[in-house]
């Protein structure tokens, strides 16, 4: 018993080595956390990319729908017997730019079709002017052309076309101007509309 008691005291005096901690667990936890963060960031980035592409497709779809509506209106006007086409031309001999304004003289709605107009910078656009009186003008609308110089514009004028004597298109800032700020690109007279 004495021997057993002395052994117990001796073993109590000799410190036992601390329990061995596994260094693998913190490393795995760190790697799993890093992988989860990378996965979340990648998933967020992918979702953002999909949303951006979806928004772009939606905007293009709306643009196509607007163009189809204008083309449908132009087709309706072309086939209507009371429609008057007005040819718009440039005053410069070397210019190929031209257009046609399809209108019903006693109404205020029309469609403009242009071709061979030079494409403009993003901050510039074409603006249609409807002239009446001595030098008064109404804004007929702002539009852009594609790479081939083709463009369509649906016009809702403030007055019937019988009130206007002339029409012209100028190059303006993208949002339009209260009055022309550059020379006329193409135009026509509407006498007798």
Short mmCIF file of C-alpha atoms in Angstrom, two decimals, residues 19-139:
data_model
loop_
_atom_site.label_atom_id
_atom_site.label_comp_id
_atom_site.label_asym_id
_atom_site.label_seq_id
_atom_site.Cartn_x
_atom_site.Cartn_y
_atom_site.Cartn_z
CA UNK A 19 -3.20 16.52 -24.77
CA UNK A 20 -2.10 16.80 -28.34
CA UNK A 21 -4.23 19.18 -30.39
CA UNK A 22 -4.69 18.46 -34.00
CA UNK A 23 -3.41 21.30 -36.18
CA UNK A 24 -5.40 19.95 -39.13
CA UNK A 25 -8.74 21.14 -37.80
CA UNK A 26 -7.99 24.91 -37.85
CA UNK A 27 -6.38 24.62 -41.28
CA UNK A 28 -9.41 22.81 -42.70
CA UNK A 29 -11.75 25.31 -41.08
CA UNK A 30 -9.78 28.19 -42.64
CA UNK A 31 -9.78 26.53 -46.07
CA UNK A 32 -13.51 25.78 -45.87
CA UNK A 33 -14.26 29.39 -44.84
CA UNK A 34 -12.12 30.74 -47.68
CA UNK A 35 -13.83 28.39 -50.16
CA UNK A 36 -17.27 29.47 -48.93
CA UNK A 37 -16.35 33.15 -49.29
CA UNK A 38 -14.99 32.57 -52.80
CA UNK A 39 -18.13 30.61 -53.71
CA UNK A 40 -20.43 33.38 -52.39
CA UNK A 41 -18.47 36.09 -54.22
CA UNK A 42 -18.47 34.06 -57.43
CA UNK A 43 -22.20 33.39 -57.15
CA UNK A 44 -22.89 37.08 -56.49
CA UNK A 45 -20.78 38.14 -59.45
CA UNK A 46 -22.49 35.61 -61.73
CA UNK A 47 -25.95 36.77 -60.57
CA UNK A 48 -24.99 40.39 -61.23
CA UNK A 49 -23.75 39.50 -64.73
CA UNK A 50 -26.99 37.64 -65.52
CA UNK A 51 -29.05 40.62 -64.30
CA UNK A 52 -27.02 43.02 -66.45
CA UNK A 53 -27.42 40.88 -69.55
CA UNK A 54 -31.15 40.43 -68.85
CA UNK A 55 -31.61 44.20 -68.53
CA UNK A 56 -29.74 44.73 -71.82
CA UNK A 57 -31.88 42.15 -73.61
CA UNK A 58 -35.01 43.79 -72.17
CA UNK A 59 -33.92 47.23 -73.43
CA UNK A 60 -33.18 45.83 -76.88
CA UNK A 61 -36.54 44.08 -76.92
CA UNK A 62 -38.30 47.35 -76.06
CA UNK A 63 -36.38 49.10 -78.85
CA UNK A 64 -37.41 46.41 -81.34
CA UNK A 65 -41.04 46.75 -80.21
CA UNK A 66 -40.90 50.55 -80.71
CA UNK A 67 -39.37 50.13 -84.17
CA UNK A 68 -42.02 47.59 -85.14
CA UNK A 69 -44.79 49.93 -83.97
CA UNK A 70 -43.35 52.77 -86.06
CA UNK A 71 -42.95 50.49 -89.08
CA UNK A 72 -46.54 49.32 -88.66
CA UNK A 73 -47.73 52.93 -88.53
CA UNK A 74 -45.62 53.77 -91.61
CA UNK A 75 -47.08 50.81 -93.50
CA UNK A 76 -50.60 51.90 -92.53
CA UNK A 77 -49.86 55.43 -93.74
CA UNK A 78 -48.26 54.26 -96.98
CA UNK A 79 -51.34 52.26 -97.90
CA UNK A 80 -53.88 54.94 -96.91
CA UNK A 81 -55.24 56.81 -99.97
CA UNK A 82 -55.36 60.24 -98.27
CA UNK A 83 -51.69 60.17 -97.18
CA UNK A 84 -49.32 62.66 -98.72
CA UNK A 85 -45.63 61.72 -99.00
CA UNK A 86 -43.24 64.68 -98.72
CA UNK A 87 -39.70 64.08 -100.00
CA UNK A 88 -36.89 65.60 -97.90
CA UNK A 89 -33.58 66.32 -99.63
CA UNK A 90 -30.28 67.97 -98.92
CA UNK A 91 -29.32 71.30 -100.45
CA UNK A 92 -25.82 69.91 -101.11
CA UNK A 93 -25.41 68.12 -104.43
CA UNK A 94 -22.81 65.66 -103.04
CA UNK A 95 -25.11 64.52 -100.18
CA UNK A 96 -27.03 61.26 -100.58
CA UNK A 97 -29.14 61.94 -97.46
CA UNK A 98 -32.86 61.87 -98.07
CA UNK A 99 -36.13 61.12 -96.37
CA UNK A 100 -39.87 60.96 -96.74
CA UNK A 101 -42.48 62.36 -94.41
CA UNK A 102 -45.76 60.42 -94.55
CA UNK A 103 -48.62 62.57 -93.33
CA UNK A 104 -52.32 63.20 -93.50
CA UNK A 105 -52.48 67.00 -93.93
CA UNK A 106 -55.45 67.58 -91.63
CA UNK A 107 -53.98 65.43 -88.82
CA UNK A 108 -51.06 65.95 -86.44
CA UNK A 109 -49.57 62.44 -86.66
CA UNK A 110 -46.96 61.42 -89.22
CA UNK A 111 -43.99 59.14 -89.76
CA UNK A 112 -40.55 60.19 -90.97
CA UNK A 113 -38.31 57.70 -92.76
CA UNK A 114 -34.72 58.77 -93.49
CA UNK A 115 -31.77 57.07 -95.13
CA UNK A 116 -28.13 57.79 -95.85
CA UNK A 117 -27.83 60.28 -92.99
CA UNK A 118 -24.36 60.13 -91.41
CA UNK A 119 -24.35 58.26 -88.07
CA UNK A 120 -23.56 60.62 -85.18
CA UNK A 121 -21.56 60.47 -81.95
CA UNK A 122 -23.46 59.21 -78.88
CA UNK A 123 -23.91 62.75 -77.56
CA UNK A 124 -25.52 63.98 -80.81
CA UNK A 125 -28.84 63.23 -82.54
CA UNK A 126 -31.01 64.49 -85.36
CA UNK A 127 -33.98 66.74 -84.62
CA UNK A 128 -36.98 67.40 -86.84
CA UNK A 129 -38.35 70.94 -87.05
CA UNK A 130 -41.82 71.87 -88.29
CA UNK A 131 -41.86 75.49 -89.49
CA UNK A 132 -44.85 77.80 -89.52
CA UNK A 133 -45.38 81.54 -89.71
CA UNK A 134 -42.41 83.81 -90.32
CA UNK A 135 -39.71 81.95 -88.36
CA UNK A 136 -41.58 79.91 -85.76
CA UNK A 137 -40.76 76.25 -85.33
CA UNK A 138 -42.22 73.31 -83.45
CA UNK A 139 -40.10 70.39 -82.31
#
